[in-house]
Amino acid sequence: MAQTLRDQLPASGRGERGWVPPGTHPDPRPPEEADVVVVGGGVVGWSVAYWLKMLEGRRRHGMRVLVVERDPMGGSGSSFPSGKTSKCPVSLPASSVTSINTLECQMSPPLTSSSSPLDTCSSHPPRTLLPWRPPSSCKGLEDEGWFDPWTLLNAFRRKATSLGVQSCSGEVRAFVTSANYMTPPAPSSARIKYVHVYMPDSLEYQPVACAIVVNAAGAWAGKLLEAEGLPRGLCRPPLPIQPRKRYVFTWHCPNGPGLSCPFLIDTSGAYFRRDGSGGNYLGGMSPPEEEEPDPSNLSVDHDYFQEQVWPRLARRVPAFESLRVRSSWAGYYDYNTFDQNGVLGPHPRLENLFSAAGFSGHGLQHAPAAGRAVAELVVRGRYESLDLRRLGWDRLLDGEPLQEHGVV
């Protein structure tokens, strides 16, 4: 597959010049060419990069995979600020085909850098242990819990880098497609030939010749398809993914639920879990549609906790009536306004563009499976582990949502 991808590169970009093995060159500029450009360095993007190299196998001329991340520290992305980071039930089956436990056996170094990232609750506690649990509640009996998003992201990044994936800091703001070279009438499809990667805090950009582009830009995946150079007529329907700001709060409550406390999502929408073993907790709640906060910055509305989250928590767990807030932060959901589900697979009119975004808060849970699924399409030309065609673009074209009701 790598040779096939290389054959698809523009004539000016088929040489080896510009491709430097990872970790051997201090220049932060991107290379002049890549077989696959993954736009977005969150956990989904790095999962795609990791699986591309894993599925490729040991070949003499491997795929040249480039991950472009505009915020390498992860502060404004969707992965690092996440508070839920849990493997909790969603309303649609087949949410994940690759578990964290399976990845533990494949990563080197392993996912566990200092302690296990997956805190599981495998038994169903009696009501005497969790008296505040509603009688009609459901609880996972196996492979449920929460994990550290930063550890998972770094595990994918480290392993992908060791397999030859290159990364750069920058932002993809423009494209050159085959349609740019055509005369009217407008074509019914096109291929992306180059991505323009703009350097941080600069007007300078580097054109990168490529054969495949993966849109894993998270909350900005929809905006990416509005970039300069993409034919507007071919970008319909638009990708309905928007940034939605979400708050995460931590608090201390010495008399709160103990070590048997699971990750709990209340029927009101408020959620919480333990944060360590010292009476600390973490949680939040998504606002109703009509009260969405301004996503232009990551400031925290502290009144939101006092007025909306805390009363709901205290009604569920009486001990939380006397909690003390310790800290808070904000992050982004890559919110799919169409049906709150991820959009995976090839674009219907941009022939070499694949999407892996729009998970609406479930991206960390879905990242291992989504990354493998997209990599299978790129490398093998088909889904192999699980048929995820129903998460593709067809539902957007047909106006038939695959509604996810498990968004919190």
mmCIF file of C-alpha atoms in Angstrom:
data_model
loop_
_atom_site.group_PDB
_atom_site.id
_atom_site.type_symbol
_atom_site.label_atom_id
_atom_site.label_comp_id
_atom_site.label_asym_id
_atom_site.label_seq_id
_atom_site.Cartn_x
_atom_site.Cartn_y
_atom_site.Cartn_z
ATOM 1 C CA MET A 1 0.000 0.000 0.000
ATOM 2 C CA ALA A 2 2.855 2.388 0.746
ATOM 3 C CA GLN A 3 4.122 2.101 -2.825
ATOM 4 C CA THR A 4 0.628 2.709 -4.146
ATOM 5 C CA LEU A 5 0.300 5.824 -2.043
ATOM 6 C CA ARG A 6 3.664 7.085 -3.205
ATOM 7 C CA ASP A 7 2.676 6.598 -6.818
ATOM 8 C CA GLN A 8 -0.252 8.946 -6.204
ATOM 9 C CA LEU A 9 1.966 11.835 -5.110
ATOM 10 C CA PRO A 10 2.312 14.835 -7.439
ATOM 11 C CA ALA A 11 5.282 14.527 -9.773
ATOM 12 C CA SER A 12 7.175 17.258 -7.908
ATOM 13 C CA GLY A 13 6.938 15.403 -4.622
ATOM 14 C CA ARG A 14 8.027 11.834 -5.303
ATOM 15 C CA GLY A 15 11.631 12.096 -4.238
ATOM 16 C CA GLU A 16 13.035 11.310 -0.833
ATOM 17 C CA ARG A 17 14.150 14.891 -0.147
ATOM 18 C CA GLY A 18 12.400 16.441 2.800
ATOM 19 C CA TRP A 19 11.508 13.249 4.654
ATOM 20 C CA VAL A 20 13.576 12.999 7.810
ATOM 21 C CA PRO A 21 13.334 10.113 10.285
ATOM 22 C CA PRO A 22 11.643 11.202 13.515
ATOM 23 C CA GLY A 23 13.878 12.497 16.258
ATOM 24 C CA THR A 24 16.911 13.089 14.017
ATOM 25 C CA HIS A 25 16.337 16.685 12.944
ATOM 26 C CA PRO A 26 15.723 19.720 15.181
ATOM 27 C CA ASP A 27 13.925 21.725 12.477
ATOM 28 C CA PRO A 28 10.202 21.925 13.400
ATOM 29 C CA ARG A 29 9.178 22.509 9.786
ATOM 30 C CA PRO A 30 7.072 19.775 8.191
ATOM 31 C CA PRO A 31 8.528 17.690 5.346
ATOM 32 C CA GLU A 32 7.843 18.499 1.702
ATOM 33 C CA GLU A 33 5.886 15.293 1.195
ATOM 34 C CA ALA A 34 4.101 12.520 3.031
ATOM 35 C CA ASP A 35 2.030 9.548 2.021
ATOM 36 C CA VAL A 36 -0.568 10.257 4.700
ATOM 37 C CA VAL A 37 -1.152 13.579 6.457
ATOM 38 C CA VAL A 38 -3.168 13.274 9.670
ATOM 39 C CA VAL A 39 -4.602 16.663 10.604
ATOM 40 C CA GLY A 40 -4.972 16.734 14.386
ATOM 41 C CA GLY A 41 -2.663 15.446 17.108
ATOM 42 C CA GLY A 42 -5.259 14.423 19.669
ATOM 43 C CA VAL A 43 -5.775 10.848 20.753
ATOM 44 C CA VAL A 44 -7.843 10.016 17.642
ATOM 45 C CA GLY A 45 -5.225 11.411 15.272
ATOM 46 C CA TRP A 46 -2.382 9.593 16.972
ATOM 47 C CA SER A 47 -4.445 6.407 17.064
ATOM 48 C CA VAL A 48 -4.880 6.637 13.299
ATOM 49 C CA ALA A 49 -1.131 7.174 12.850
ATOM 50 C CA TYR A 50 -0.294 4.269 15.160
ATOM 51 C CA TRP A 51 -2.636 1.851 13.395
ATOM 52 C CA LEU A 52 -1.430 2.893 9.949
ATOM 53 C CA LYS A 53 2.062 1.743 10.869
ATOM 54 C CA MET A 54 0.875 -1.358 12.721
ATOM 55 C CA LEU A 55 -1.255 -2.553 9.806
ATOM 56 C CA GLU A 56 1.425 -1.724 7.271
ATOM 57 C CA GLY A 57 3.726 -4.391 8.650
ATOM 58 C CA ARG A 58 7.449 -4.604 8.110
ATOM 59 C CA ARG A 59 8.143 -3.218 4.658
ATOM 60 C CA ARG A 60 11.316 -1.858 3.173
ATOM 61 C CA HIS A 61 9.695 1.400 2.127
ATOM 62 C CA GLY A 62 7.085 2.133 4.742
ATOM 63 C CA MET A 63 4.361 4.703 4.606
ATOM 64 C CA ARG A 64 5.473 8.188 5.457
ATOM 65 C CA VAL A 65 2.899 9.395 7.970
ATOM 66 C CA LEU A 66 2.822 13.002 9.188
ATOM 67 C CA VAL A 67 0.730 14.206 12.147
ATOM 68 C CA VAL A 68 0.058 17.958 12.123
ATOM 69 C CA GLU A 69 -0.939 19.451 15.477
ATOM 70 C CA ARG A 70 -1.493 23.149 16.029
ATOM 71 C CA ASP A 71 -1.328 22.776 19.823
ATOM 72 C CA PRO A 72 1.285 20.124 20.680
ATOM 73 C CA MET A 73 0.727 20.630 24.418
ATOM 74 C CA GLY A 74 -2.932 19.649 24.042
ATOM 75 C CA GLY A 75 -4.317 22.526 26.080
ATOM 76 C CA SER A 76 -6.946 23.608 23.554
ATOM 77 C CA GLY A 77 -7.785 20.197 22.135
ATOM 78 C CA SER A 78 -10.450 17.691 23.065
ATOM 79 C CA SER A 79 -8.253 14.946 24.557
ATOM 80 C CA PHE A 80 -6.264 16.383 27.439
ATOM 81 C CA PRO A 81 -8.929 18.465 29.248
ATOM 82 C CA SER A 82 -11.404 15.583 29.375
ATOM 83 C CA GLY A 83 -12.750 14.776 32.796
ATOM 84 C CA LYS A 84 -14.882 11.718 32.164
ATOM 85 C CA THR A 85 -12.235 9.590 30.422
ATOM 86 C CA SER A 86 -14.378 6.582 31.107
ATOM 87 C CA LYS A 87 -15.467 3.413 29.437
ATOM 88 C CA CYS A 88 -19.147 3.958 30.157
ATOM 89 C CA PRO A 89 -22.224 2.662 28.320
ATOM 90 C CA VAL A 90 -23.487 4.488 25.248
ATOM 91 C CA SER A 91 -26.790 4.042 23.479
ATOM 92 C CA LEU A 92 -25.402 2.388 20.342
ATOM 93 C CA PRO A 93 -23.702 -1.035 20.268
ATOM 94 C CA ALA A 94 -20.253 -1.749 18.897
ATOM 95 C CA SER A 95 -18.775 1.432 20.335
ATOM 96 C CA SER A 96 -15.292 -0.030 20.541
ATOM 97 C CA VAL A 97 -13.536 -2.970 18.970
ATOM 98 C CA THR A 98 -10.166 -2.457 20.607
ATOM 99 C CA SER A 99 -9.995 -2.273 24.380
ATOM 100 C CA ILE A 100 -7.460 -0.456 26.505
ATOM 101 C CA ASN A 101 -6.468 -3.791 28.004
ATOM 102 C CA THR A 102 -5.638 -5.163 24.545
ATOM 103 C CA LEU A 103 -3.518 -2.128 23.746
ATOM 104 C CA GLU A 104 -1.559 -2.699 26.951
ATOM 105 C CA CYS A 105 -0.061 -5.776 25.300
ATOM 106 C CA GLN A 106 0.877 -3.931 22.112
ATOM 107 C CA MET A 107 2.395 -0.711 23.409
ATOM 108 C CA SER A 108 6.082 -0.465 24.213
ATOM 109 C CA PRO A 109 6.565 1.342 26.499
ATOM 110 C CA PRO A 110 3.229 0.178 27.855
ATOM 111 C CA LEU A 111 0.283 2.415 28.671
ATOM 112 C CA THR A 112 1.088 2.179 32.346
ATOM 113 C CA SER A 113 3.827 4.749 32.864
ATOM 114 C CA SER A 114 3.601 4.851 36.658
ATOM 115 C CA SER A 115 0.265 3.336 37.589
ATOM 116 C CA SER A 116 -2.544 1.575 35.806
ATOM 117 C CA PRO A 117 -4.601 4.061 33.749
ATOM 118 C CA LEU A 118 -7.725 1.912 33.899
ATOM 119 C CA ASP A 119 -9.607 1.946 37.201
ATOM 120 C CA THR A 120 -12.222 -0.783 36.960
ATOM 121 C CA CYS A 121 -15.375 -1.500 38.898
ATOM 122 C CA SER A 122 -16.175 -5.091 38.053
ATOM 123 C CA SER A 123 -18.674 -6.067 40.742
ATOM 124 C CA HIS A 124 -22.237 -4.901 41.282
ATOM 125 C CA PRO A 125 -22.342 -3.427 44.808
ATOM 126 C CA PRO A 126 -25.408 -3.964 46.962
ATOM 127 C CA ARG A 127 -27.661 -1.049 47.834
ATOM 128 C CA THR A 128 -26.277 -1.003 51.378
ATOM 129 C CA LEU A 129 -22.889 0.095 50.017
ATOM 130 C CA LEU A 130 -24.269 2.716 47.620
ATOM 131 C CA PRO A 131 -27.498 3.920 49.249
ATOM 132 C CA TRP A 132 -27.625 6.953 46.947
ATOM 133 C CA ARG A 133 -27.695 4.805 43.800
ATOM 134 C CA PRO A 134 -31.152 4.988 42.132
ATOM 135 C CA PRO A 135 -33.005 1.640 42.176
ATOM 136 C CA SER A 136 -33.461 1.635 38.403
ATOM 137 C CA SER A 137 -29.803 2.300 37.655
ATOM 138 C CA CYS A 138 -27.650 0.134 35.434
ATOM 139 C CA LYS A 139 -24.017 -0.681 36.055
ATOM 140 C CA GLY A 140 -21.410 -2.330 33.914
ATOM 141 C CA LEU A 141 -20.230 -5.638 35.319
ATOM 142 C CA GLU A 142 -17.074 -6.050 33.257
ATOM 143 C CA ASP A 143 -14.427 -3.905 31.512
ATOM 144 C CA GLU A 144 -15.832 -0.643 32.875
ATOM 145 C CA GLY A 145 -13.968 2.174 34.584
ATOM 146 C CA TRP A 146 -11.923 5.266 33.758
ATOM 147 C CA PHE A 147 -8.438 5.986 32.540
ATOM 148 C CA ASP A 148 -5.979 8.841 32.187
ATOM 149 C CA PRO A 149 -6.322 10.572 28.789
ATOM 150 C CA TRP A 150 -2.825 12.048 28.815
ATOM 151 C CA THR A 151 -1.286 8.614 29.369
ATOM 152 C CA LEU A 152 -3.299 7.141 26.499
ATOM 153 C CA LEU A 153 -2.425 10.006 24.144
ATOM 154 C CA ASN A 154 1.275 9.797 24.964
ATOM 155 C CA ALA A 155 1.256 6.026 24.583
ATOM 156 C CA PHE A 156 -0.103 6.323 21.049
ATOM 157 C CA ARG A 157 2.322 9.161 20.284
ATOM 158 C CA ARG A 158 5.397 7.377 21.627
ATOM 159 C CA LYS A 159 4.631 4.111 19.906
ATOM 160 C CA ALA A 160 3.690 5.748 16.589
ATOM 161 C CA THR A 161 6.881 7.821 16.672
ATOM 162 C CA SER A 162 8.954 4.711 17.340
ATOM 163 C CA LEU A 163 7.355 3.132 14.262
ATOM 164 C CA GLY A 164 8.439 6.046 12.066
ATOM 165 C CA VAL A 165 5.584 8.551 12.263
ATOM 166 C CA GLN A 166 6.723 12.166 11.989
ATOM 167 C CA SER A 167 4.924 15.118 13.581
ATOM 168 C CA CYS A 168 5.091 18.870 13.365
ATOM 169 C CA SER A 169 3.574 21.871 15.073
ATOM 170 C CA GLY A 170 1.426 23.901 12.713
ATOM 171 C CA GLU A 171 -2.052 24.440 11.326
ATOM 172 C CA VAL A 172 -3.524 23.266 8.041
ATOM 173 C CA ARG A 173 -5.338 26.283 6.603
ATOM 174 C CA ALA A 174 -5.379 25.635 2.864
ATOM 175 C CA PHE A 175 -5.318 22.882 0.253
ATOM 176 C CA VAL A 176 -4.475 22.423 -3.394
ATOM 177 C CA THR A 177 -6.711 19.919 -5.194
ATOM 178 C CA SER A 178 -6.932 18.485 -8.680
ATOM 179 C CA ALA A 179 -9.887 20.793 -9.258
ATOM 180 C CA ASN A 180 -7.495 23.754 -9.131
ATOM 181 C CA TYR A 181 -6.013 22.577 -12.432
ATOM 182 C CA MET A 182 -9.317 21.971 -14.220
ATOM 183 C CA THR A 183 -11.306 24.278 -16.442
ATOM 184 C CA PRO A 184 -15.123 24.554 -16.272
ATOM 185 C CA PRO A 185 -17.449 22.795 -15.954
ATOM 186 C CA ALA A 186 -16.896 22.010 -12.293
ATOM 187 C CA PRO A 187 -15.777 18.420 -11.609
ATOM 188 C CA SER A 188 -17.945 15.976 -9.687
ATOM 189 C CA SER A 189 -14.980 14.934 -7.521
ATOM 190 C CA ALA A 190 -11.397 15.906 -6.807
ATOM 191 C CA ARG A 191 -8.242 14.774 -5.035
ATOM 192 C CA ILE A 192 -6.182 16.714 -2.548
ATOM 193 C CA LYS A 193 -2.655 17.208 -3.892
ATOM 194 C CA TYR A 194 -1.082 19.431 -1.236
ATOM 195 C CA VAL A 195 -1.867 20.643 2.262
ATOM 196 C CA HIS A 196 -0.506 24.012 3.373
ATOM 197 C CA VAL A 197 0.855 23.801 6.916
ATOM 198 C CA TYR A 198 1.235 27.231 8.492
ATOM 199 C CA MET A 199 4.010 27.654 11.029
ATOM 200 C CA PRO A 200 3.027 28.684 14.590
ATOM 201 C CA ASP A 201 2.681 32.462 14.997
ATOM 202 C CA SER A 202 3.786 33.051 11.419
ATOM 203 C CA LEU A 203 2.375 33.811 7.975
ATOM 204 C CA GLU A 204 4.829 31.327 6.495
ATOM 205 C CA TYR A 205 3.572 27.966 5.320
ATOM 206 C CA GLN A 206 5.006 24.729 3.981
ATOM 207 C CA PRO A 207 3.180 22.932 1.144
ATOM 208 C CA VAL A 208 3.197 19.189 1.789
ATOM 209 C CA ALA A 209 2.517 16.886 -1.146
ATOM 210 C CA CYS A 210 0.357 13.979 -0.045
ATOM 211 C CA ALA A 211 -1.665 11.004 -1.233
ATOM 212 C CA ILE A 212 -4.095 10.689 1.683
ATOM 213 C CA VAL A 213 -5.445 13.216 4.208
ATOM 214 C CA VAL A 214 -7.164 12.186 7.442
ATOM 215 C CA ASN A 215 -9.323 14.819 9.106
ATOM 216 C CA ALA A 216 -8.901 14.132 12.823
ATOM 217 C CA ALA A 217 -9.066 17.815 13.756
ATOM 218 C CA GLY A 218 -11.575 17.243 16.547
ATOM 219 C CA ALA A 219 -13.618 20.317 17.365
ATOM 220 C CA TRP A 220 -12.244 22.051 14.264
ATOM 221 C CA ALA A 221 -12.933 19.196 11.835
ATOM 222 C CA GLY A 222 -15.899 21.042 10.334
ATOM 223 C CA LYS A 223 -13.927 24.251 9.919
ATOM 224 C CA LEU A 224 -11.143 22.362 8.153
ATOM 225 C CA LEU A 225 -13.484 21.596 5.257
ATOM 226 C CA GLU A 226 -14.078 25.327 4.845
ATOM 227 C CA ALA A 227 -10.374 25.975 4.235
ATOM 228 C CA GLU A 228 -9.068 27.846 1.224
ATOM 229 C CA GLY A 229 -8.557 25.752 -1.878
ATOM 230 C CA LEU A 230 -11.305 23.188 -1.306
ATOM 231 C CA PRO A 231 -13.992 23.482 -3.986
ATOM 232 C CA ARG A 232 -17.130 24.662 -2.203
ATOM 233 C CA GLY A 233 -19.408 22.652 -4.456
ATOM 234 C CA LEU A 234 -17.628 19.445 -3.472
ATOM 235 C CA CYS A 235 -17.815 20.114 0.276
ATOM 236 C CA ARG A 236 -21.557 19.584 0.495
ATOM 237 C CA PRO A 237 -23.115 18.690 2.775
ATOM 238 C CA PRO A 238 -20.881 20.486 5.290
ATOM 239 C CA LEU A 239 -19.357 18.455 8.070
ATOM 240 C CA PRO A 240 -21.677 19.326 11.015
ATOM 241 C CA ILE A 241 -18.969 19.377 13.701
ATOM 242 C CA GLN A 242 -18.563 22.370 15.990
ATOM 243 C CA PRO A 243 -16.512 23.165 19.114
ATOM 244 C CA ARG A 244 -18.622 23.023 22.267
ATOM 245 C CA LYS A 245 -17.063 24.218 25.515
ATOM 246 C CA ARG A 246 -17.414 21.966 28.553
ATOM 247 C CA TYR A 247 -16.351 22.570 32.160
ATOM 248 C CA VAL A 248 -14.754 20.063 34.500
ATOM 249 C CA PHE A 249 -14.715 20.720 38.254
ATOM 250 C CA THR A 250 -12.872 19.020 41.085
ATOM 251 C CA TRP A 251 -13.964 19.136 44.709
ATOM 252 C CA HIS A 252 -13.166 17.732 48.117
ATOM 253 C CA CYS A 253 -15.716 15.980 50.314
ATOM 254 C CA PRO A 254 -14.240 13.928 53.189
ATOM 255 C CA ASN A 255 -17.565 12.205 53.874
ATOM 256 C CA GLY A 256 -18.322 11.431 50.234
ATOM 257 C CA PRO A 257 -18.618 7.992 48.591
ATOM 258 C CA GLY A 258 -15.650 5.745 49.254
ATOM 259 C CA LEU A 259 -13.505 3.426 47.175
ATOM 260 C CA SER A 260 -16.543 1.443 45.996
ATOM 261 C CA CYS A 261 -17.876 4.534 44.223
ATOM 262 C CA PRO A 262 -18.247 3.970 40.469
ATOM 263 C CA PHE A 263 -18.281 6.548 37.721
ATOM 264 C CA LEU A 264 -21.852 7.809 37.963
ATOM 265 C CA ILE A 265 -23.987 9.630 35.404
ATOM 266 C CA ASP A 266 -27.154 10.909 37.020
ATOM 267 C CA THR A 267 -30.453 11.034 35.136
ATOM 268 C CA SER A 268 -30.226 14.835 35.390
ATOM 269 C CA GLY A 269 -27.065 14.786 33.261
ATOM 270 C CA ALA A 270 -24.601 15.537 36.082
ATOM 271 C CA TYR A 271 -21.728 13.099 36.426
ATOM 272 C CA PHE A 272 -18.894 12.450 38.856
ATOM 273 C CA ARG A 273 -16.209 9.983 39.810
ATOM 274 C CA ARG A 274 -13.541 9.650 42.444
ATOM 275 C CA ASP A 275 -10.277 11.477 41.815
ATOM 276 C CA GLY A 276 -7.796 9.469 43.831
ATOM 277 C CA SER A 277 -8.483 8.104 47.297
ATOM 278 C CA GLY A 278 -8.360 11.212 49.493
ATOM 279 C CA GLY A 279 -11.970 12.352 49.360
ATOM 280 C CA ASN A 280 -11.503 14.145 46.047
ATOM 281 C CA TYR A 281 -13.953 13.994 43.161
ATOM 282 C CA LEU A 282 -14.249 15.186 39.605
ATOM 283 C CA GLY A 283 -17.319 15.904 37.509
ATOM 284 C CA GLY A 284 -19.539 18.274 35.589
ATOM 285 C CA MET A 285 -22.548 18.438 33.286
ATOM 286 C CA SER A 286 -23.364 19.477 29.726
ATOM 287 C CA PRO A 287 -25.694 22.483 29.444
ATOM 288 C CA PRO A 288 -28.947 22.438 27.479
ATOM 289 C CA GLU A 289 -28.700 23.461 23.825
ATOM 290 C CA GLU A 290 -30.103 26.934 24.453
ATOM 291 C CA GLU A 291 -27.496 27.674 27.139
ATOM 292 C CA GLU A 292 -24.316 26.682 25.342
ATOM 293 C CA PRO A 293 -21.349 28.800 26.550
ATOM 294 C CA ASP A 294 -19.232 30.884 24.202
ATOM 295 C CA PRO A 295 -16.581 28.553 22.704
ATOM 296 C CA SER A 296 -14.243 31.366 21.641
ATOM 297 C CA ASN A 297 -12.167 30.945 24.823
ATOM 298 C CA LEU A 298 -11.588 28.433 27.600
ATOM 299 C CA SER A 299 -12.622 30.560 30.566
ATOM 300 C CA VAL A 300 -14.685 28.800 33.249
ATOM 301 C CA ASP A 301 -18.056 29.984 34.497
ATOM 302 C CA HIS A 302 -17.831 29.130 38.201
ATOM 303 C CA ASP A 303 -21.453 30.093 38.783
ATOM 304 C CA TYR A 304 -22.420 27.201 36.528
ATOM 305 C CA PHE A 305 -21.214 24.732 39.133
ATOM 306 C CA GLN A 306 -22.898 26.542 42.002
ATOM 307 C CA GLU A 307 -26.218 26.994 40.233
ATOM 308 C CA GLN A 308 -26.522 23.938 37.990
ATOM 309 C CA VAL A 309 -24.134 21.122 38.850
ATOM 310 C CA TRP A 310 -23.899 21.230 42.630
ATOM 311 C CA PRO A 311 -27.670 21.074 43.352
ATOM 312 C CA ARG A 312 -28.021 17.988 41.162
ATOM 313 C CA LEU A 313 -25.049 16.281 42.787
ATOM 314 C CA ALA A 314 -26.312 17.055 46.269
ATOM 315 C CA ARG A 315 -29.743 15.623 45.469
ATOM 316 C CA ARG A 316 -28.119 12.390 44.369
ATOM 317 C CA VAL A 317 -25.416 12.189 47.079
ATOM 318 C CA PRO A 318 -26.435 14.049 50.265
ATOM 319 C CA ALA A 319 -22.809 14.176 51.477
ATOM 320 C CA PHE A 320 -22.047 16.534 48.578
ATOM 321 C CA GLU A 321 -24.107 19.258 50.237
ATOM 322 C CA SER A 322 -20.927 20.253 52.086
ATOM 323 C CA LEU A 323 -18.338 19.778 49.334
ATOM 324 C CA ARG A 324 -15.574 22.316 48.672
ATOM 325 C CA VAL A 325 -14.556 23.147 45.093
ATOM 326 C CA ARG A 326 -10.811 22.880 44.517
ATOM 327 C CA SER A 327 -10.181 23.590 40.831
ATOM 328 C CA SER A 328 -11.736 23.697 37.384
ATOM 329 C CA TRP A 329 -10.868 23.862 33.718
ATOM 330 C CA ALA A 330 -12.543 23.900 30.326
ATOM 331 C CA GLY A 331 -12.092 21.878 27.148
ATOM 332 C CA TYR A 332 -13.848 21.194 23.864
ATOM 333 C CA TYR A 333 -16.211 18.554 22.570
ATOM 334 C CA ASP A 334 -16.034 17.917 18.817
ATOM 335 C CA TYR A 335 -19.809 18.082 18.796
ATOM 336 C CA ASN A 336 -21.677 16.576 15.849
ATOM 337 C CA THR A 337 -24.837 18.699 15.666
ATOM 338 C CA PHE A 338 -26.460 16.197 13.281
ATOM 339 C CA ASP A 339 -26.644 13.133 15.518
ATOM 340 C CA GLN A 340 -23.842 13.378 18.122
ATOM 341 C CA ASN A 341 -22.008 10.446 16.554
ATOM 342 C CA GLY A 342 -18.599 10.188 14.958
ATOM 343 C CA VAL A 343 -18.155 10.585 11.192
ATOM 344 C CA LEU A 344 -15.769 7.930 9.896
ATOM 345 C CA GLY A 345 -14.558 7.054 6.447
ATOM 346 C CA PRO A 346 -14.011 8.534 2.998
ATOM 347 C CA HIS A 347 -15.491 11.819 1.871
ATOM 348 C CA PRO A 348 -18.066 11.313 -0.920
ATOM 349 C CA ARG A 349 -16.467 13.816 -3.319
ATOM 350 C CA LEU A 350 -12.939 14.482 -2.086
ATOM 351 C CA GLU A 351 -11.562 11.101 -3.052
ATOM 352 C CA ASN A 352 -8.524 10.905 -0.787
ATOM 353 C CA LEU A 353 -9.945 12.586 2.312
ATOM 354 C CA PHE A 354 -10.975 10.464 5.299
ATOM 355 C CA SER A 355 -12.751 11.669 8.432
ATOM 356 C CA ALA A 356 -12.355 10.575 12.049
ATOM 357 C CA ALA A 357 -14.127 13.190 14.160
ATOM 358 C CA GLY A 358 -17.413 14.268 15.704
ATOM 359 C CA PHE A 359 -17.534 11.896 18.675
ATOM 360 C CA SER A 360 -19.262 14.497 20.856
ATOM 361 C CA GLY A 361 -17.430 13.685 24.071
ATOM 362 C CA HIS A 362 -16.799 9.967 23.464
ATOM 363 C CA GLY A 363 -13.609 10.413 21.471
ATOM 364 C CA LEU A 364 -11.294 8.948 24.089
ATOM 365 C CA GLN A 365 -13.428 5.825 24.362
ATOM 366 C CA HIS A 366 -13.674 5.402 20.604
ATOM 367 C CA ALA A 367 -10.123 6.408 19.680
ATOM 368 C CA PRO A 368 -8.530 2.915 19.595
ATOM 369 C CA ALA A 369 -11.329 1.506 17.437
ATOM 370 C CA ALA A 370 -11.780 4.592 15.255
ATOM 371 C CA GLY A 371 -8.060 4.812 14.551
ATOM 372 C CA ARG A 372 -7.882 1.178 13.528
ATOM 373 C CA ALA A 373 -11.012 1.449 11.378
ATOM 374 C CA VAL A 374 -9.714 4.422 9.381
ATOM 375 C CA ALA A 375 -6.295 2.812 9.044
ATOM 376 C CA GLU A 376 -7.923 -0.337 7.660
ATOM 377 C CA LEU A 377 -9.693 1.738 4.998
ATOM 378 C CA VAL A 378 -6.440 3.443 4.018
ATOM 379 C CA VAL A 379 -4.177 0.403 4.072
ATOM 380 C CA ARG A 380 -6.563 -2.419 3.116
ATOM 381 C CA GLY A 381 -9.311 -0.498 1.331
ATOM 382 C CA ARG A 382 -12.059 -1.969 3.534
ATOM 383 C CA TYR A 383 -13.183 -2.441 7.119
ATOM 384 C CA GLU A 384 -11.884 -5.692 8.588
ATOM 385 C CA SER A 385 -12.295 -5.615 12.375
ATOM 386 C CA LEU A 386 -15.819 -4.214 12.342
ATOM 387 C CA ASP A 387 -18.074 -2.870 9.613
ATOM 388 C CA LEU A 388 -18.565 0.792 10.532
ATOM 389 C CA ARG A 389 -20.103 1.963 7.274
ATOM 390 C CA ARG A 390 -23.171 3.245 9.103
ATOM 391 C CA LEU A 391 -20.916 5.890 10.692
ATOM 392 C CA GLY A 392 -19.937 7.138 7.236
ATOM 393 C CA TRP A 393 -20.979 10.151 5.183
ATOM 394 C CA ASP A 394 -24.010 8.462 3.606
ATOM 395 C CA ARG A 395 -26.210 9.280 6.574
ATOM 396 C CA LEU A 396 -25.336 12.972 6.167
ATOM 397 C CA LEU A 397 -26.145 12.859 2.469
ATOM 398 C CA ASP A 398 -29.416 11.014 3.066
ATOM 399 C CA GLY A 399 -30.448 13.106 6.066
ATOM 400 C CA GLU A 400 -30.822 10.004 8.232
ATOM 401 C CA PRO A 401 -29.230 10.562 11.664
ATOM 402 C CA LEU A 402 -27.768 7.721 13.692
ATOM 403 C CA GLN A 403 -28.711 9.316 16.974
ATOM 404 C CA GLU A 404 -26.477 8.904 20.025
ATOM 405 C CA HIS A 405 -28.424 9.490 23.232
ATOM 406 C CA GLY A 406 -25.565 8.758 25.621
ATOM 407 C CA VAL A 407 -23.889 12.195 25.415
ATOM 408 C CA VAL A 408 -23.203 13.830 28.807
#
